[in-house]
Amino acid sequence: MTIHQPQFARGMFVDGDYVDAAAGKTLPVENPKNGEIIGVVADGDATDIEAAVQAAERAFTTWGDTTGAERADIMERAAQILRRRLPEFVSLEIDQIGRCRREMAAQLSRVPEWFSYFGAVARTHEDTVPPFGRTHLNYTRRVPIGVVGHVTPWNHPILILTKKIAPAMAAGNTMVVKPSEIAPITPLMLGEVFKEAGLPNGVYNVVPGYGPTTGLALTSHPRIRKIDLTGGTATGRVIAEMAGKNLIPFTAELGGKASLVMFPDTPVERCVAATLFASFVATGQTCVQGSRLVVHRSIHDRVVAELSRRADLIRLGDPQDPATQLGPLSSKRQRDTVERYVKIGLDEGATLAAGGKRPDGEAFSRGYYYRPTVFTDVKNEMRIAQEEIFGPVVVVIPFDTEEEAIALANGTEFGLGTSVWTKDVARAHRVAHAIRAGIVWINDHHRIDPASPWGGFKMSGLGRENGLIAYDEYTQIQSVIVNLSDAAFDWYSDDGGEKRYS
Ligand code: NAD
């Protein structure tokens, strides 16, 4: 194996070192703003996954036995190192996925909180159970699951990875990560952070590669004890089968088609500002993108006019430039998808109120840019209203009554996020409770916190990230039952032993 200097090339990160794939295969990483190759990493196969699993198994024998406080110390150090190195991570994330600097800097500034939060959980989270009769003491232990497999997408490379590795690590598991083939660099760079923080070798391993090869080798590996995926719903179904065959727990954070529900007491300017934020942040490439604006008919026309005007004013540009408001889509494939859906929308009879095309100009000719797009005359059953496009496209659908608004917000196969906009407190809660989604914001959108459970209803997923529930999902309970009695223990004697066993 050749050991790389990580600043020049990043193969894969296994057992605390950057190494090449066993077969020497590599994977290029492209900058979506101009198509240039910005990095070359390993393209791992089943042999590499096996090496990573073995490293994680060796590490588990000691890491799984550390105390919560010991793990918390290392995780807090990792949070501090990450804070120090944030500018470097921000810049790399921008180059990998094209998201603009103002957004990437804001998002990454919060990532260290996940290590601090779950470190604190590891230090403090305890369980007790009530005494068990007069003769038995019962206590429970939360024990780590073992070697876990993480499969992550490209849209928030470090944030989503951190949502998985922080609780897994805090609970004493070791891990093998298969990051997205589009954005593997920052997940690899995190290896350096953990090394400096004193995390033992083998606890955190990263094997880059493609889904149907490297991802399949990881998710079908017989000694992986849990799988945690963030990705599309189709990928979730494929991996669920692997988890089912191996009888292991599976957390799945999948696709979405989030609505913003705008009641008529929301001022038009606020409605428009909220929609621009919910729909176009990250060039629309987020699982909770406000891709459906469900708006009261009385304000519909004014909102559409102002939304289209403001969408046209959004500044596209070089994502590294702090003045840029919208970067390119993260890959050619993603822009092709957006263009395909815009054509589908027009064929279905929807009307373009803004965008619907690439921006003009030489500055955009080599990147995967697309203008913020607003569709009106949309029916709920149209494909552009039902399917995840994952780009800067929002469809506008009017409603007349509260019941109709709820039915529209619930009227897709997804159930990840919804935002409800009104000043009427009773209505806000009533509608929130009627929404079949894992996350409901009232007068906000996109907000996330390490303590706030995150996950989907319906086709948007299984299990939860964030909060105590995520930590618990990375443990299994061991119930220790202690007999406190000195009575004779002979079930089959005529007079001895206790005759109660359940
Ligand atoms: P994707 O499903 O194409 O890929 C996700 C990961 O799965 C990648 O690492 C990929 O290589 C891997 N993969 C693909 N096929 C596989 C297979 N057969 N076996 C094993 N691994 C496989 O998703 P993407 O395009 O990277 O990300 C976008 C999707 O992620 C969207 O649907 C979005 O809604 C979803 N997402 C969900 C959340 C959430 O919190 N629910 C957050 C972000 C993104």
CSV table of N, CA, C and O in Angstrom, one decimal, residues 337-428:
chain,number,residue,atom,x,y,z
A,337,THR,N,-31.3,16.6,-15.1
A,337,THR,CA,-32.6,16.2,-14.4
A,337,THR,C,-33.5,17.5,-14.4
A,337,THR,O,-34.7,17.4,-14.7
A,338,VAL,N,-32.9,18.6,-14.0
A,338,VAL,CA,-33.8,19.8,-13.9
A,338,VAL,C,-34.3,20.2,-15.2
A,338,VAL,O,-35.5,20.5,-15.4
A,339,GLU,N,-33.5,20.1,-16.2
A,339,GLU,CA,-34.0,20.5,-17.6
A,339,GLU,C,-35.1,19.5,-18.1
A,339,GLU,O,-36.1,19.9,-18.7
A,340,ARG,N,-34.9,18.2,-17.7
A,340,ARG,CA,-35.9,17.2,-18.1
A,340,ARG,C,-37.3,17.6,-17.4
A,340,ARG,O,-38.3,17.6,-18.1
A,341,TYR,N,-37.2,17.9,-16.1
A,341,TYR,CA,-38.4,18.2,-15.4
A,341,TYR,C,-39.1,19.5,-15.9
A,341,TYR,O,-40.3,19.6,-15.9
A,342,VAL,N,-38.3,20.5,-16.3
A,342,VAL,CA,-38.9,21.7,-16.8
A,342,VAL,C,-39.7,21.4,-18.1
A,342,VAL,O,-40.8,21.9,-18.3
A,343,LYS,N,-39.1,20.6,-18.9
A,343,LYS,CA,-39.8,20.2,-20.1
A,343,LYS,C,-41.1,19.4,-19.7
A,343,LYS,O,-42.2,19.6,-20.3
A,344,ILE,N,-41.0,18.5,-18.8
A,344,ILE,CA,-42.2,17.7,-18.3
A,344,ILE,C,-43.3,18.7,-17.9
A,344,ILE,O,-44.5,18.6,-18.2
A,345,GLY,N,-42.9,19.7,-17.1
A,345,GLY,CA,-43.8,20.7,-16.5
A,345,GLY,C,-44.6,21.4,-17.7
A,345,GLY,O,-45.8,21.6,-17.6
A,346,LEU,N,-43.8,21.8,-18.7
A,346,LEU,CA,-44.4,22.5,-19.8
A,346,LEU,C,-45.4,21.6,-20.6
A,346,LEU,O,-46.5,22.0,-20.9
A,347,ASP,N,-44.9,20.4,-20.8
A,347,ASP,CA,-45.7,19.4,-21.5
A,347,ASP,C,-47.0,19.1,-20.7
A,347,ASP,O,-48.1,18.8,-21.3
A,348,GLU,N,-46.9,19.2,-19.3
A,348,GLU,CA,-48.1,18.9,-18.5
A,348,GLU,C,-49.1,20.1,-18.5
A,348,GLU,O,-50.2,20.0,-17.9
A,349,GLY,N,-48.7,21.2,-19.0
A,349,GLY,CA,-49.6,22.4,-19.1
A,349,GLY,C,-49.3,23.5,-18.1
A,349,GLY,O,-50.1,24.4,-18.0
A,350,ALA,N,-48.2,23.4,-17.3
A,350,ALA,CA,-47.9,24.4,-16.3
A,350,ALA,C,-47.3,25.6,-17.1
A,350,ALA,O,-46.8,25.5,-18.2
A,351,THR,N,-47.3,26.8,-16.4
A,351,THR,CA,-46.8,28.0,-17.0
A,351,THR,C,-45.5,28.4,-16.3
A,351,THR,O,-45.5,28.5,-15.1
A,352,LEU,N,-44.5,28.8,-17.1
A,352,LEU,CA,-43.3,29.4,-16.5
A,352,LEU,C,-43.5,30.8,-16.1
A,352,LEU,O,-43.7,31.6,-17.0
A,353,ALA,N,-43.3,31.2,-14.8
A,353,ALA,CA,-43.4,32.6,-14.4
A,353,ALA,C,-42.0,33.2,-14.3
A,353,ALA,O,-41.9,34.4,-14.3
A,354,ALA,N,-41.0,32.3,-14.1
A,354,ALA,CA,-39.6,32.8,-14.0
A,354,ALA,C,-38.7,31.7,-14.4
A,354,ALA,O,-39.0,30.5,-14.2
A,355,GLY,N,-37.5,32.0,-14.9
A,355,GLY,CA,-36.5,31.0,-15.1
A,355,GLY,C,-36.8,30.1,-16.2
A,355,GLY,O,-37.3,30.5,-17.3
A,356,GLY,N,-36.6,28.8,-16.0
A,356,GLY,CA,-36.8,27.8,-17.0
A,356,GLY,C,-35.7,27.7,-18.0
A,356,GLY,O,-35.9,27.1,-19.1
A,357,LYS,N,-34.6,28.2,-17.7
A,357,LYS,CA,-33.5,28.2,-18.7
A,357,LYS,C,-32.1,28.4,-18.0
A,357,LYS,O,-32.1,28.8,-16.8
A,358,ARG,N,-31.0,28.1,-18.7
A,358,ARG,CA,-29.7,28.4,-18.2
A,358,ARG,C,-29.4,29.9,-18.3
A,358,ARG,O,-30.0,30.6,-19.2
A,359,PRO,N,-28.6,30.4,-17.4
A,359,PRO,CA,-28.3,31.8,-17.6
A,359,PRO,C,-27.4,32.1,-18.8
A,359,PRO,O,-26.7,31.2,-19.2
A,360,ASP,N,-27.5,33.3,-19.4
A,360,ASP,CA,-26.7,33.6,-20.5
A,360,ASP,C,-25.4,34.1,-20.1
A,360,ASP,O,-25.2,34.6,-18.9
A,361,GLY,N,-24.4,34.1,-20.9
A,361,GLY,CA,-23.1,34.7,-20.6
A,361,GLY,C,-22.0,33.7,-20.5
A,361,GLY,O,-22.1,32.6,-20.1
A,362,GLU,N,-20.8,34.2,-21.0
A,362,GLU,CA,-19.6,33.3,-21.0
A,362,GLU,C,-19.2,32.8,-19.6
A,362,GLU,O,-18.8,31.7,-19.5
A,363,ALA,N,-19.5,33.6,-18.6
A,363,ALA,CA,-19.1,33.2,-17.2
A,363,ALA,C,-19.8,31.9,-16.8
A,363,ALA,O,-19.3,31.2,-15.9
A,364,PHE,N,-20.9,31.6,-17.4
A,364,PHE,CA,-21.6,30.4,-17.0
A,364,PHE,C,-21.5,29.2,-17.9
A,364,PHE,O,-22.1,28.2,-17.7
A,365,SER,N,-20.7,29.4,-19.0
A,365,SER,CA,-20.8,28.5,-20.1
A,365,SER,C,-20.2,27.1,-19.7
A,365,SER,O,-20.6,26.1,-20.3
A,366,ARG,N,-19.2,27.1,-18.8
A,366,ARG,CA,-18.6,25.8,-18.5
A,366,ARG,C,-19.2,25.1,-17.2
A,366,ARG,O,-18.9,24.0,-16.9
A,367,GLY,N,-20.0,25.9,-16.5
A,367,GLY,CA,-20.6,25.3,-15.2
A,367,GLY,C,-22.0,24.8,-15.5
A,367,GLY,O,-22.6,25.1,-16.5
A,368,TYR,N,-22.5,24.2,-14.4
A,368,TYR,CA,-23.9,23.6,-14.5
A,368,TYR,C,-24.9,24.5,-13.9
A,368,TYR,O,-25.7,24.1,-13.0
A,369,TYR,N,-25.0,25.7,-14.4
A,369,TYR,CA,-25.9,26.8,-13.9
A,369,TYR,C,-27.3,26.6,-14.4
A,369,TYR,O,-27.5,26.2,-15.6
A,370,TYR,N,-28.2,27.1,-13.6
A,370,TYR,CA,-29.6,27.1,-14.1
A,370,TYR,C,-30.4,28.2,-13.3
A,370,TYR,O,-30.1,28.4,-12.1
A,371,ARG,N,-31.2,28.9,-14.0
A,371,ARG,CA,-31.9,30.1,-13.4
A,371,ARG,C,-33.0,29.6,-12.4
A,371,ARG,O,-33.7,28.6,-12.6
A,372,PRO,N,-33.2,30.4,-11.3
A,372,PRO,CA,-34.3,30.0,-10.4
A,372,PRO,C,-35.6,30.1,-11.2
A,372,PRO,O,-35.9,31.0,-11.9
A,373,THR,N,-36.4,29.0,-11.0
A,373,THR,CA,-37.6,28.8,-11.8
A,373,THR,C,-38.9,28.7,-11.0
A,373,THR,O,-38.9,28.0,-10.0
A,374,VAL,N,-39.9,29.4,-11.5
A,374,VAL,CA,-41.2,29.4,-10.8
A,374,VAL,C,-42.2,28.9,-11.8
A,374,VAL,O,-42.3,29.4,-12.9
A,375,PHE,N,-43.0,27.9,-11.5
A,375,PHE,CA,-44.1,27.3,-12.3
A,375,PHE,C,-45.4,27.7,-11.7
A,375,PHE,O,-45.7,27.5,-10.5
A,376,THR,N,-46.4,28.2,-12.5
A,376,THR,CA,-47.8,28.4,-12.0
A,376,THR,C,-48.7,27.5,-12.9
A,376,THR,O,-48.2,26.8,-13.8
A,377,ASP,N,-50.0,27.7,-12.6
A,377,ASP,CA,-51.0,26.8,-13.3
A,377,ASP,C,-50.6,25.3,-13.1
A,377,ASP,O,-50.7,24.5,-14.0
A,378,VAL,N,-50.3,25.0,-11.9
A,378,VAL,CA,-49.9,23.7,-11.5
A,378,VAL,C,-51.0,22.9,-10.8
A,378,VAL,O,-51.7,23.5,-9.9
A,379,LYS,N,-51.2,21.7,-11.2
A,379,LYS,CA,-52.2,20.8,-10.5
A,379,LYS,C,-51.4,19.9,-9.7
A,379,LYS,O,-50.3,19.4,-10.0
A,380,ASN,N,-52.0,19.5,-8.5
A,380,ASN,CA,-51.3,18.7,-7.5
A,380,ASN,C,-50.8,17.4,-8.1
A,380,ASN,O,-49.8,16.8,-7.7
A,381,GLU,N,-51.6,16.8,-9.1
A,381,GLU,CA,-51.2,15.5,-9.6
A,381,GLU,C,-50.1,15.6,-10.7
A,381,GLU,O,-49.6,14.5,-11.1
A,382,MET,N,-49.7,16.8,-11.1
A,382,MET,CA,-48.6,16.8,-12.1
A,382,MET,C,-47.3,16.3,-11.5
A,382,MET,O,-47.1,16.4,-10.3
A,383,ARG,N,-46.5,15.7,-12.4
A,383,ARG,CA,-45.2,15.2,-11.9
A,383,ARG,C,-44.3,16.2,-11.3
A,383,ARG,O,-43.6,16.0,-10.4
A,384,ILE,N,-44.4,17.5,-11.8
A,384,ILE,CA,-43.5,18.5,-11.2
A,384,ILE,C,-43.9,18.9,-9.8
A,384,ILE,O,-43.2,19.4,-9.1
A,385,ALA,N,-45.2,18.5,-9.5
A,385,ALA,CA,-45.7,18.8,-8.1
A,385,ALA,C,-45.5,17.6,-7.2
A,385,ALA,O,-45.6,17.7,-6.0
A,386,GLN,N,-45.2,16.4,-7.8
A,386,GLN,CA,-45.2,15.2,-7.0
A,386,GLN,C,-43.7,14.6,-6.9
A,386,GLN,O,-43.4,14.0,-5.8
A,387,GLU,N,-42.9,14.8,-7.9
A,387,GLU,CA,-41.6,14.1,-7.9
A,387,GLU,C,-40.5,15.1,-7.4
A,387,GLU,O,-40.5,16.2,-7.7
A,388,GLU,N,-39.5,14.5,-6.7
A,388,GLU,CA,-38.4,15.3,-6.3
A,388,GLU,C,-37.5,15.7,-7.5
A,388,GLU,O,-37.0,14.8,-8.2
A,389,ILE,N,-37.4,17.0,-7.7
A,389,ILE,CA,-36.6,17.5,-8.8
A,389,ILE,C,-35.1,17.7,-8.4
A,389,ILE,O,-34.2,17.4,-9.0
A,390,PHE,N,-35.0,18.3,-7.2
A,390,PHE,CA,-33.7,18.5,-6.6
A,390,PHE,C,-32.9,19.6,-7.4
A,390,PHE,O,-31.8,19.4,-7.8
A,391,GLY,N,-33.6,20.7,-7.5
A,391,GLY,CA,-33.0,21.9,-8.3
A,391,GLY,C,-33.8,23.1,-8.0
A,391,GLY,O,-34.8,23.0,-7.2
A,392,PRO,N,-33.4,24.2,-8.6
A,392,PRO,CA,-34.1,25.5,-8.2
A,392,PRO,C,-35.4,25.7,-8.9
A,392,PRO,O,-35.6,26.6,-9.7
A,393,VAL,N,-36.4,24.8,-8.6
A,393,VAL,CA,-37.7,24.9,-9.2
A,393,VAL,C,-38.7,24.8,-8.1
A,393,VAL,O,-38.7,23.9,-7.3
A,394,VAL,N,-39.7,25.8,-8.2
A,394,VAL,CA,-40.8,25.8,-7.2
A,394,VAL,C,-42.1,25.9,-8.0
A,394,VAL,O,-42.2,26.6,-9.0
A,395,VAL,N,-43.1,25.1,-7.6
A,395,VAL,CA,-44.4,25.1,-8.2
A,395,VAL,C,-45.3,25.8,-7.3
A,395,VAL,O,-45.2,25.7,-6.0
A,396,VAL,N,-46.3,26.6,-7.8
A,396,VAL,CA,-47.2,27.3,-7.0
A,396,VAL,C,-48.6,26.8,-7.2
A,396,VAL,O,-49.1,26.6,-8.3
A,397,ILE,N,-49.3,26.4,-6.1
A,397,ILE,CA,-50.6,25.8,-6.1
A,397,ILE,C,-51.5,26.6,-5.2
A,397,ILE,O,-51.2,26.7,-4.0
A,398,PRO,N,-52.6,27.2,-5.7
A,398,PRO,CA,-53.5,28.0,-4.8
A,398,PRO,C,-54.5,27.1,-4.0
A,398,PRO,O,-54.8,25.9,-4.4
A,399,PHE,N,-55.0,27.6,-2.8
A,399,PHE,CA,-56.0,26.9,-2.0
A,399,PHE,C,-57.0,27.9,-1.5
A,399,PHE,O,-56.7,29.1,-1.5
A,400,ASP,N,-58.2,27.4,-1.1
A,400,ASP,CA,-59.2,28.3,-0.6
A,400,ASP,C,-59.5,28.1,0.9
A,400,ASP,O,-59.7,29.0,1.6
A,401,THR,N,-59.5,26.8,1.3
A,401,THR,CA,-59.8,26.6,2.7
A,401,THR,C,-58.6,25.9,3.4
A,401,THR,O,-57.7,25.3,2.8
A,402,GLU,N,-58.7,25.9,4.8
A,402,GLU,CA,-57.6,25.3,5.6
A,402,GLU,C,-57.5,23.8,5.3
A,402,GLU,O,-56.5,23.2,5.2
A,403,GLU,N,-58.7,23.2,5.2
A,403,GLU,CA,-58.7,21.7,4.9
A,403,GLU,C,-58.0,21.4,3.6
A,403,GLU,O,-57.3,20.4,3.4
A,404,GLU,N,-58.3,22.3,2.6
A,404,GLU,CA,-57.7,22.1,1.3
A,404,GLU,C,-56.1,22.3,1.4
A,404,GLU,O,-55.4,21.5,0.8
A,405,ALA,N,-55.7,23.2,2.2
A,405,ALA,CA,-54.3,23.5,2.3
A,405,ALA,C,-53.6,22.3,3.0
A,405,ALA,O,-52.5,21.8,2.5
A,406,ILE,N,-54.3,21.7,4.0
A,406,ILE,CA,-53.7,20.5,4.6
A,406,ILE,C,-53.6,19.3,3.7
A,406,ILE,O,-52.6,18.6,3.6
A,407,ALA,N,-54.7,19.2,2.9
A,407,ALA,CA,-54.7,18.0,2.0
A,407,ALA,C,-53.6,18.2,0.9
A,407,ALA,O,-53.0,17.2,0.5
A,408,LEU,N,-53.4,19.4,0.5
A,408,LEU,CA,-52.4,19.6,-0.5
A,408,LEU,C,-51.0,19.4,0.1
A,408,LEU,O,-50.1,18.7,-0.5
A,409,ALA,N,-50.8,19.9,1.3
A,409,ALA,CA,-49.5,19.7,1.9
A,409,ALA,C,-49.2,18.2,2.2
A,409,ALA,O,-48.0,17.8,2.1
A,410,ASN,N,-50.2,17.5,2.4
A,410,ASN,CA,-50.0,16.0,2.6
A,410,ASN,C,-50.2,15.2,1.3
A,410,ASN,O,-50.0,14.0,1.4
A,411,GLY,N,-50.4,15.9,0.2
A,411,GLY,CA,-50.8,15.2,-1.0
A,411,GLY,C,-49.6,14.8,-1.9
A,411,GLY,O,-49.6,14.9,-3.1
A,412,THR,N,-48.5,14.2,-1.2
A,412,THR,CA,-47.5,13.6,-2.0
A,412,THR,C,-47.1,12.3,-1.2
A,412,THR,O,-47.5,12.1,-0.1
A,413,GLU,N,-46.2,11.5,-1.9
A,413,GLU,CA,-45.8,10.3,-1.2
A,413,GLU,C,-44.8,10.5,-0.1
A,413,GLU,O,-44.4,9.7,0.7
A,414,PHE,N,-44.2,11.8,-0.1
A,414,PHE,CA,-43.2,12.1,0.8
A,414,PHE,C,-43.7,12.7,2.1
A,414,PHE,O,-44.9,13.1,2.2
A,415,GLY,N,-42.9,12.8,3.2
A,415,GLY,CA,-43.3,13.4,4.4
A,415,GLY,C,-42.1,13.8,5.2
A,415,GLY,O,-42.0,13.4,6.4
A,416,LEU,N,-41.3,14.6,4.7
A,416,LEU,CA,-40.1,15.0,5.4
A,416,LEU,C,-40.3,16.4,6.1
A,416,LEU,O,-40.3,16.4,7.4
A,417,GLY,N,-40.5,17.5,5.4
A,417,GLY,CA,-40.7,18.8,6.0
A,417,GLY,C,-41.8,19.5,5.4
A,417,GLY,O,-42.1,19.4,4.2
A,418,THR,N,-42.4,20.4,6.2
A,418,THR,CA,-43.4,21.3,5.7
A,418,THR,C,-43.3,22.6,6.6
A,418,THR,O,-43.0,22.5,7.8
A,419,SER,N,-43.5,23.8,6.0
A,419,SER,CA,-43.6,25.0,6.8
A,419,SER,C,-45.0,25.6,6.7
A,419,SER,O,-45.6,25.6,5.6
A,420,VAL,N,-45.4,26.1,7.8
A,420,VAL,CA,-46.7,26.7,7.9
A,420,VAL,C,-46.6,28.2,8.3
A,420,VAL,O,-45.9,28.5,9.3
A,421,TRP,N,-47.2,29.1,7.5
A,421,TRP,CA,-46.9,30.5,7.7
A,421,TRP,C,-48.2,31.2,8.0
A,421,TRP,O,-49.2,31.3,7.2
A,422,THR,N,-48.4,31.7,9.2
A,422,THR,CA,-49.5,32.4,9.7
A,422,THR,C,-49.2,33.0,11.0
A,422,THR,O,-48.4,32.6,11.8
A,423,LYS,N,-50.0,34.1,11.3
A,423,LYS,CA,-49.8,34.7,12.7
A,423,LYS,C,-50.8,34.2,13.7
A,423,LYS,O,-50.8,34.5,14.8
A,424,ASP,N,-51.8,33.4,13.2
A,424,ASP,CA,-52.8,32.8,14.0
A,424,ASP,C,-52.3,31.6,14.7
A,424,ASP,O,-52.1,30.5,14.1
A,425,VAL,N,-52.0,31.8,16.0
A,425,VAL,CA,-51.4,30.7,16.8
A,425,VAL,C,-52.2,29.4,16.8
A,425,VAL,O,-51.6,28.3,16.6
A,426,ALA,N,-53.5,29.5,17.0
A,426,ALA,CA,-54.3,28.3,17.0
A,426,ALA,C,-54.2,27.6,15.7
A,426,ALA,O,-54.0,26.3,15.6
A,427,ARG,N,-54.3,28.3,14.6
A,427,ARG,CA,-54.3,27.7,13.3
A,427,ARG,C,-52.9,27.1,13.0
A,427,ARG,O,-52.8,26.0,12.5
A,428,ALA,N,-51.9,27.8,13.4
A,428,ALA,CA,-50.5,27.3,13.2
A,428,ALA,C,-50.3,25.9,13.8
A,428,ALA,O,-49.9,24.9,13.1
